[in-house]
CSV table of C-alpha atoms and ligand atoms in Angstrom, one decimal:
chain,number,residue,atom,x,y,z
A,142,MET,CA,97.2,86.3,84.4
A,143,GLY,CA,100.2,85.0,86.2
A,144,ALA,CA,99.8,82.8,89.3
A,145,GLY,CA,103.1,83.9,90.9
A,146,ALA,CA,103.3,85.8,94.1
A,147,PHE,CA,101.7,89.0,93.0
A,148,GLY,CA,99.0,87.6,90.7
A,149,THR,CA,97.9,85.2,93.4
A,150,ALA,CA,97.9,87.9,96.1
A,151,LEU,CA,95.8,90.2,94.0
A,152,ALA,CA,93.4,87.4,93.1
A,153,VAL,CA,93.0,86.5,96.8
A,154,ALA,CA,92.5,90.1,97.9
A,155,LEU,CA,89.9,90.9,95.2
A,156,ALA,CA,88.0,87.6,95.7
A,157,ARG,CA,87.9,88.2,99.4
A,158,ASP,CA,86.2,91.5,98.7
A,159,GLY,CA,83.5,89.9,96.6
A,160,ARG,CA,84.9,90.2,93.1
A,161,ASP,CA,84.5,87.4,90.6
A,162,VAL,CA,88.1,86.4,89.9
A,163,THR,CA,89.7,83.9,87.5
A,164,LEU,CA,93.4,83.2,88.1
A,165,TRP,CA,95.2,82.0,85.0
A,166,ALA,CA,98.4,80.0,85.5
A,167,ARG,CA,100.7,79.1,82.6
A,168,ASP,CA,101.5,75.8,84.4
A,169,LEU,CA,98.7,74.7,86.7
A,170,ALA,CA,100.7,71.8,88.3
A,171,ASP,CA,98.7,70.9,91.4
A,172,MET,CA,97.4,74.4,92.1
A,173,ALA,CA,93.7,73.6,91.4
A,174,THR,CA,93.8,70.9,94.2
A,175,THR,CA,96.2,72.4,96.7
A,176,ARG,CA,94.8,75.9,96.1
A,177,ARG,CA,98.3,77.3,96.7
A,178,SER,CA,100.8,79.0,94.5
A,179,HIS,CA,104.3,77.7,95.1
A,180,ARG,CA,105.4,81.4,95.0
A,181,LEU,CA,103.2,82.2,97.9
A,182,PRO,CA,102.9,78.9,99.7
A,183,ASP,CA,101.5,80.2,103.0
A,184,VAL,CA,98.4,81.6,101.3
A,185,LEU,CA,95.3,79.5,100.7
A,186,ILE,CA,93.4,80.7,97.6
A,187,PRO,CA,89.7,81.0,98.4
A,188,GLU,CA,87.1,78.9,96.6
A,189,GLY,CA,85.8,82.2,95.0
A,190,VAL,CA,88.8,82.2,92.7
A,191,THR,CA,88.5,80.0,89.6
A,192,ILE,CA,92.0,78.6,88.9
A,193,THR,CA,92.7,77.6,85.3
A,194,SER,CA,95.4,77.2,82.7
A,195,HIS,CA,92.9,77.7,79.9
A,196,LEU,CA,92.7,81.4,79.1
A,197,PRO,CA,89.3,81.4,77.4
A,198,ASP,CA,87.9,80.3,80.9
A,199,ALA,CA,88.3,84.0,81.7
A,200,GLY,CA,85.0,84.3,79.7
A,201,GLU,CA,83.6,87.7,79.5
A,202,ALA,CA,86.0,89.3,82.1
A,203,ASP,CA,86.4,92.8,80.9
A,204,THR,CA,89.5,93.6,83.0
A,205,VAL,CA,92.7,91.5,82.9
A,206,LEU,CA,95.5,92.0,85.4
A,207,LEU,CA,98.8,91.0,83.9
A,208,ALA,CA,101.1,89.8,86.7
A,209,VAL,CA,103.9,88.3,84.8
A,210,PRO,CA,107.5,89.4,84.8
A,211,ALA,CA,108.1,92.6,82.8
A,212,GLN,CA,110.5,90.8,80.4
A,213,THR,CA,107.8,88.3,79.4
A,214,LEU,CA,104.9,90.8,79.1
A,215,ARG,CA,105.3,91.4,75.3
A,216,ASP,CA,105.4,87.6,74.6
A,217,VAL,CA,102.3,87.0,76.7
A,218,LEU,CA,100.4,89.8,74.9
A,219,ILE,CA,101.4,88.4,71.5
A,220,ALA,CA,100.7,84.8,72.4
A,221,TYR,CA,97.2,85.6,73.8
A,222,GLU,CA,96.3,88.5,71.4
A,223,ASP,CA,93.0,86.9,70.4
A,224,VAL,CA,91.7,86.8,74.0
A,225,LEU,CA,93.3,90.0,75.2
A,226,ARG,CA,93.0,92.6,72.4
A,227,SER,CA,89.5,93.9,73.2
A,228,ARG,CA,89.8,94.0,77.0
A,229,THR,CA,91.1,96.4,79.6
A,230,LEU,CA,94.6,95.3,80.4
A,231,VAL,CA,96.2,96.3,83.7
A,232,ALA,CA,100.0,95.6,83.8
A,233,CYS,CA,101.0,94.7,87.3
A,234,CYS,CA,104.7,94.3,86.5
A,235,LYS,CA,107.7,96.7,87.2
A,236,GLY,CA,110.4,96.9,84.6
A,237,ILE,CA,111.6,98.1,81.3
A,238,ASP,CA,111.6,95.7,78.3
A,239,LEU,CA,115.1,95.1,77.2
A,240,THR,CA,114.2,94.7,73.5
A,241,THR,CA,111.9,97.7,73.1
A,242,LEU,CA,113.1,99.9,76.1
A,243,THR,CA,109.5,100.5,77.0
A,244,GLY,CA,107.7,100.2,80.3
A,245,PRO,CA,104.6,97.9,80.7
A,246,ALA,CA,101.9,100.5,79.8
A,247,ALA,CA,103.8,101.5,76.7
A,248,THR,CA,104.4,97.9,75.8
A,249,ILE,CA,100.6,97.2,75.9
A,250,ALA,CA,99.9,100.3,73.8
A,251,ARG,CA,102.5,99.3,71.2
A,252,THR,CA,101.7,95.6,71.1
A,253,LEU,CA,97.9,95.6,71.3
A,254,PRO,CA,96.8,99.1,70.3
A,255,GLN,CA,93.1,98.2,70.4
A,256,ALA,CA,93.2,97.2,74.1
A,257,THR,CA,92.8,99.8,76.8
A,258,GLY,CA,96.0,99.7,78.8
A,259,ALA,CA,96.7,100.7,82.4
A,260,ILE,CA,99.3,100.0,85.1
A,261,LEU,CA,98.9,99.1,88.8
A,262,THR,CA,102.1,99.8,90.8
A,263,GLY,CA,103.3,101.2,94.1
A,264,PRO,CA,104.7,99.9,97.4
A,265,SER,CA,103.1,96.5,98.0
A,266,PHE,CA,104.6,93.1,98.9
A,267,ALA,CA,102.4,90.3,97.7
A,268,ALA,CA,102.5,88.6,101.1
A,269,ASP,CA,101.1,91.8,102.7
A,270,ILE,CA,98.3,92.1,100.2
A,271,ALA,CA,97.4,88.4,100.6
A,272,ARG,CA,97.3,88.8,104.4
A,273,GLY,CA,94.9,91.7,104.0
A,274,LEU,CA,97.4,94.2,105.5
A,275,PRO,CA,96.7,97.9,104.5
A,276,THR,CA,98.3,98.8,101.3
A,277,ALA,CA,98.2,101.9,98.9
A,278,LEU,CA,98.8,101.6,95.2
A,279,THR,CA,98.8,103.8,92.1
A,280,LEU,CA,96.6,103.0,89.1
A,281,ALA,CA,97.7,104.8,86.0
A,282,CYS,CA,95.6,105.0,82.9
A,283,GLY,CA,95.8,107.4,80.0
A,284,SER,CA,92.0,107.5,79.9
A,285,ALA,CA,90.7,109.3,83.0
A,286,ARG,CA,87.3,107.7,82.7
A,287,THR,CA,88.7,104.1,82.5
A,288,GLY,CA,91.1,105.0,85.3
A,289,LEU,CA,88.2,106.0,87.5
A,290,ALA,CA,86.4,102.8,86.8
A,291,LEU,CA,89.5,100.7,87.5
A,292,GLN,CA,90.1,102.5,90.7
A,293,GLU,CA,86.7,101.4,91.9
A,294,THR,CA,87.1,97.9,90.6
A,295,LEU,CA,90.5,97.3,92.2
A,296,SER,CA,90.0,99.1,95.6
A,297,THR,CA,89.1,96.9,98.6
A,298,GLY,CA,88.6,97.5,102.3
A,299,THR,CA,92.4,97.2,102.7
A,300,LEU,CA,93.7,98.0,99.2
A,301,ARG,CA,93.5,101.8,98.7
A,302,VAL,CA,94.1,102.7,95.0
A,303,TYR,CA,95.0,106.2,94.0
A,304,ARG,CA,94.7,107.1,90.3
A,305,THR,CA,96.7,109.2,87.8
A,306,THR,CA,96.7,109.6,84.0
A,307,ASP,CA,100.6,109.8,84.0
A,308,THR,CA,101.3,106.2,82.9
A,309,ILE,CA,105.0,107.0,81.9
A,310,GLY,CA,105.7,108.5,85.4
A,311,ALA,CA,104.0,105.5,87.2
A,312,GLU,CA,105.8,102.9,85.1
A,313,LEU,CA,109.2,104.5,85.4
A,314,GLY,CA,108.9,104.9,89.2
A,315,GLY,CA,108.1,101.2,89.6
A,316,ALA,CA,110.8,100.0,87.2
A,317,LEU,CA,113.6,102.3,88.4
A,318,LYS,CA,113.1,101.8,92.2
A,319,ASN,CA,114.1,98.1,91.7
A,320,VAL,CA,117.5,99.2,90.2
A,321,ILE,CA,118.1,101.5,93.1
A,322,ALA,CA,117.1,98.8,95.6
A,323,ILE,CA,119.8,96.5,94.2
A,324,ALA,CA,122.3,99.3,94.7
A,325,CYS,CA,121.2,99.8,98.3
A,326,GLY,CA,121.4,96.0,98.9
A,327,VAL,CA,124.9,96.0,97.6
A,328,ALA,CA,125.9,98.8,99.9
A,329,ILE,CA,124.5,97.1,103.0
A,330,GLY,CA,125.8,93.7,101.9
A,331,ALA,CA,129.3,95.1,101.4
A,332,GLY,CA,129.1,96.7,104.9
A,333,LEU,CA,129.2,100.3,103.5
A,334,GLY,CA,126.6,101.4,106.1
A,335,ASP,CA,123.2,103.1,106.4
A,336,SER,CA,124.6,106.6,105.4
A,337,ALA,CA,125.7,105.1,102.0
A,338,ARG,CA,122.3,103.6,101.5
A,339,ALA,CA,120.6,107.0,102.2
A,340,ALA,CA,122.9,108.6,99.7
A,341,LEU,CA,122.1,106.0,97.1
A,342,MET,CA,118.3,106.3,97.7
A,343,THR,CA,118.5,110.1,97.3
A,344,ARG,CA,120.8,110.2,94.4
A,345,GLY,CA,119.0,107.3,92.9
A,346,PHE,CA,115.8,109.2,93.2
A,347,ALA,CA,117.5,112.1,91.4
A,348,GLU,CA,118.2,109.7,88.5
A,349,MET,CA,114.6,108.5,88.5
A,350,GLN,CA,113.4,112.1,88.3
A,351,ARG,CA,115.9,113.0,85.5
A,352,LEU,CA,114.9,110.1,83.3
A,353,ALA,CA,111.2,110.6,84.0
A,354,ALA,CA,111.4,114.3,83.1
A,355,ALA,CA,113.2,113.5,79.9
A,356,LEU,CA,110.6,111.0,78.9
A,357,GLY,CA,107.7,113.4,79.5
A,358,ALA,CA,106.5,112.3,83.0
A,359,ASP,CA,105.1,114.6,85.6
A,360,PRO,CA,107.7,115.1,88.4
A,361,GLN,CA,104.9,114.9,91.0
A,362,THR,CA,104.2,111.3,90.0
A,363,LEU,CA,107.7,110.3,90.9
A,364,ALA,CA,107.2,111.8,94.4
A,365,GLY,CA,104.1,109.6,94.9
A,366,LEU,CA,103.5,106.0,95.7
A,367,SER,CA,104.8,104.6,92.4
A,368,GLY,CA,108.2,106.4,92.8
A,369,LEU,CA,109.3,107.6,96.3
A,370,GLY,CA,106.8,105.3,98.1
A,371,ASP,CA,108.0,102.1,96.4
A,372,LEU,CA,111.7,103.3,96.6
A,373,ALA,CA,111.4,103.6,100.4
A,374,LEU,CA,109.9,100.1,100.7
A,375,THR,CA,112.2,98.3,98.4
A,376,CYS,CA,115.4,99.9,99.5
A,377,THR,CA,114.9,99.1,103.2
A,378,SER,CA,113.1,95.7,103.4
A,379,GLU,CA,114.6,92.3,103.2
A,380,LEU,CA,111.2,91.1,101.9
A,381,SER,CA,112.3,92.7,98.6
A,382,ARG,CA,113.9,90.3,96.1
A,383,ASN,CA,115.8,93.1,94.4
A,384,TYR,CA,117.2,94.3,97.7
A,385,ARG,CA,118.2,90.7,98.7
A,386,PHE,CA,119.8,90.2,95.3
A,387,GLY,CA,121.9,93.3,96.0
A,388,LEU,CA,122.7,92.1,99.5
A,389,ALA,CA,124.1,88.9,98.0
A,390,LEU,CA,126.1,90.7,95.3
A,391,GLY,CA,127.6,93.1,97.9
A,392,ALA,CA,128.5,90.2,100.3
A,393,GLY,CA,129.8,88.0,97.5
A,394,ALA,CA,127.3,85.4,98.5
A,395,SER,CA,125.5,83.0,96.1
A,396,ILE,CA,122.5,84.3,94.2
A,397,ASP,CA,119.1,82.5,94.0
A,398,THR,CA,118.6,82.5,90.2
A,399,THR,CA,115.0,81.1,90.5
A,400,LEU,CA,113.6,84.4,91.8
A,401,THR,CA,112.1,87.2,89.8
A,402,VAL,CA,114.5,90.1,90.2
A,403,GLU,CA,113.2,92.7,87.8
A,404,GLY,CA,115.9,95.3,88.5
A,405,ALA,CA,118.7,93.2,87.0
A,406,ALA,CA,117.4,93.4,83.4
A,407,THR,CA,115.9,96.8,83.9
A,408,SER,CA,119.3,98.2,85.0
A,409,ARG,CA,120.6,97.3,81.5
A,410,ALA,CA,117.6,98.6,79.8
A,411,VAL,CA,117.7,102.0,81.5
A,412,THR,CA,121.4,102.3,81.0
A,413,ARG,CA,120.8,101.9,77.3
A,414,LEU,CA,117.9,104.4,77.4
A,415,GLY,CA,120.2,106.9,79.2
A,416,HIS,CA,122.9,106.5,76.6
A,417,GLU,CA,120.4,106.9,73.8
A,418,ARG,CA,118.9,110.1,75.3
A,419,GLY,CA,122.2,111.5,76.7
A,420,ILE,CA,120.9,111.3,80.3
A,421,ASP,CA,123.4,110.7,83.1
A,422,LEU,CA,122.4,107.7,85.2
A,423,PRO,CA,125.5,106.7,87.1
A,424,ILE,CA,123.9,104.5,89.8
A,425,CYS,CA,121.8,102.6,87.2
A,426,ALA,CA,125.0,102.1,85.1
A,427,VAL,CA,127.0,100.8,88.0
A,428,VAL,CA,124.1,98.4,88.9
A,429,ALA,CA,124.1,97.1,85.4
A,430,ALA,CA,127.8,96.5,85.4
A,431,LEU,CA,127.7,94.8,88.8
A,432,THR,CA,124.8,92.6,87.7
A,433,ASP,CA,126.7,91.5,84.6
A,434,ARG,CA,129.7,90.9,86.9
A,435,ASP,CA,131.7,93.4,84.8
A,436,ILE,CA,133.0,95.2,87.8
A,437,SER,CA,133.7,94.6,91.5
A,438,VAL,CA,131.9,96.3,94.4
A,439,GLU,CA,135.2,98.2,95.1
A,440,THR,CA,135.3,99.5,91.5
A,441,ALA,CA,131.6,100.4,91.6
A,442,LEU,CA,132.2,102.4,94.8
A,443,GLN,CA,135.3,104.2,93.3
A,444,THR,CA,133.3,104.9,90.1
A,445,LEU,CA,130.6,106.7,92.1
A,446,LEU,CA,132.9,108.5,94.5
A,447,SER,CA,135.3,109.8,91.9
A,448,ARG,CA,132.7,111.6,89.8
A,449,PRO,CA,133.2,115.4,89.5
A,450,LEU,CA,131.7,117.3,92.4
A,451,LYS,CA,128.5,119.1,91.5
A,452,GLU,CA,125.6,121.1,92.8
A,453,GLU,CA,122.8,119.0,94.3
B,192,LIG,N1,105.9,89.8,94.5
B,192,LIG,C1,105.6,91.1,94.9
B,192,LIG,O1,105.6,91.4,96.1
B,192,LIG,C2,105.3,92.1,93.9
B,192,LIG,C3,105.5,91.9,92.5
B,192,LIG,N2,105.3,92.9,91.6
B,192,LIG,C4,105.6,92.7,90.2
B,192,LIG,O2,104.8,91.6,89.7
B,192,LIG,C5,105.5,91.0,88.6
B,192,LIG,C6,105.5,89.5,88.8
B,192,LIG,O3,106.2,89.3,90.0
B,192,LIG,P1,105.8,88.1,91.0
B,192,LIG,O4,104.4,87.6,90.8
B,192,LIG,O5,106.3,88.5,92.3
B,192,LIG,O6,106.8,87.0,90.3
B,192,LIG,P2,106.8,85.4,90.5
B,192,LIG,O7,108.1,85.0,90.1
B,192,LIG,O8,106.3,85.1,91.8
B,192,LIG,O9,105.7,85.0,89.4
B,192,LIG,C7,105.8,85.2,88.1
B,192,LIG,C8,104.7,84.4,87.4
B,192,LIG,O10,104.8,84.6,86.0
B,192,LIG,C9,104.7,83.4,85.3
B,192,LIG,N3,105.4,83.6,84.0
B,192,LIG,C10,106.7,83.8,83.8
B,192,LIG,N4,107.0,83.8,82.5
B,192,LIG,C11,105.8,83.7,81.9
B,192,LIG,C12,105.4,83.6,80.5
B,192,LIG,N5,106.3,83.8,79.6
B,192,LIG,N6,104.1,83.4,80.3
B,192,LIG,C13,103.2,83.3,81.2
B,192,LIG,N7,103.5,83.3,82.5
B,192,LIG,C14,104.8,83.5,82.9
B,192,LIG,C15,105.4,82.4,86.2
B,192,LIG,O11,105.0,81.1,85.9
B,192,LIG,C16,105.0,82.9,87.6
B,192,LIG,O12,103.7,82.3,87.9
B,192,LIG,C17,106.9,91.6,88.6
B,192,LIG,O13,107.0,92.6,87.6
B,192,LIG,C18,107.0,92.2,90.0
B,192,LIG,O14,107.9,93.4,90.0
B,192,LIG,C19,104.7,94.0,92.0
B,192,LIG,C20,104.4,94.3,93.3
B,192,LIG,C21,104.7,93.3,94.3
B,193,LIG,O1,107.7,95.7,94.0
B,193,LIG,C1,107.7,95.2,95.1
B,193,LIG,C2,107.2,95.9,96.3
B,193,LIG,O2,106.5,97.1,95.9
B,193,LIG,C3,108.3,93.9,95.3
B,193,LIG,O3,109.6,94.0,95.4
B,193,LIG,P1,110.6,92.9,94.9
B,193,LIG,O4,110.3,92.6,93.5
B,193,LIG,O5,112.0,93.5,95.0
B,193,LIG,O6,110.4,91.7,95.8
């Protein structure tokens, strides 16, 4: 579900590997004839993928990948409850819901408790997956048995899926790395240099670990693909929309508001979560304030540099 960049890329990769795939688009436009998503225009969707805007066409499909933006996941689950509630639902989005302050796996568990929920996350650009470039992902599912089955279902010759039962660690890694990527983009966009970016990545990772530990995640999960792996990719590549959003903020350039930039809303959500739980998340808070245009880059920098000195 979701025929944007990631949903399309996953559909293409799985169909190419022989899976029977239906790709659901909210708005079909001319997709069924052009066999292209406007979010991934260079990629031709193979005939093996059934493209539809009518969800019941998914028929007996037992696994549904939800590749819609994190802030819309809850609405999608509610709107299509009848079709979704008895299936295995794999959230493919990265973010924290601003209303409930939950990640995608927890959002599924709360909204459709009868469904089996899982999350697919980790360092992977849609364009790379669609081109068949080698990619490693994390599949997190509270049920070890379902996780094992999903790992088999979703792995292909070039998509290597690792599994874990730590859904909270996996969803926090994917959500928080986007916030830190915005911070890194700002640093580079404002000309603060590669050393500043390395500091933000490292201290940002410390914030990720702190929040994850407080919410009951296994610290090892954060050191894996869903945390450190995706942090490394997103903080260093101009293919990342979150990083590019930060670059524009830092350079004072115009922002493309049509793109999905998950870290913007998530910076606000995690800042609230931090306040509620009494957890210090200074980089996330600065990103939220920058995103809301509440502070300048200069103030953001001074805020971080003037904090009390501490042990690492
Ligand atoms: N693009 C990428 O390289 C990757 C994206 N992701 C994650 O996948 C999720 C989706 O991102 P993209 O596909 O890149 O975004 P996108 O902007 O390319 O596509 C989003 C899709 O969701 C649909 N959509 C939006 N609101 C909806 C609603 N209320 N109901 C139904 N459909 C709705 C849009 O029509 C669009 O087709 C995000 O959480 C992102 O972090 C994860 C890994 C890689
Ligand atoms: O999550 C991603 C790579 O793993 C995609 O990053 P962006 O959403 O920043 O483009």
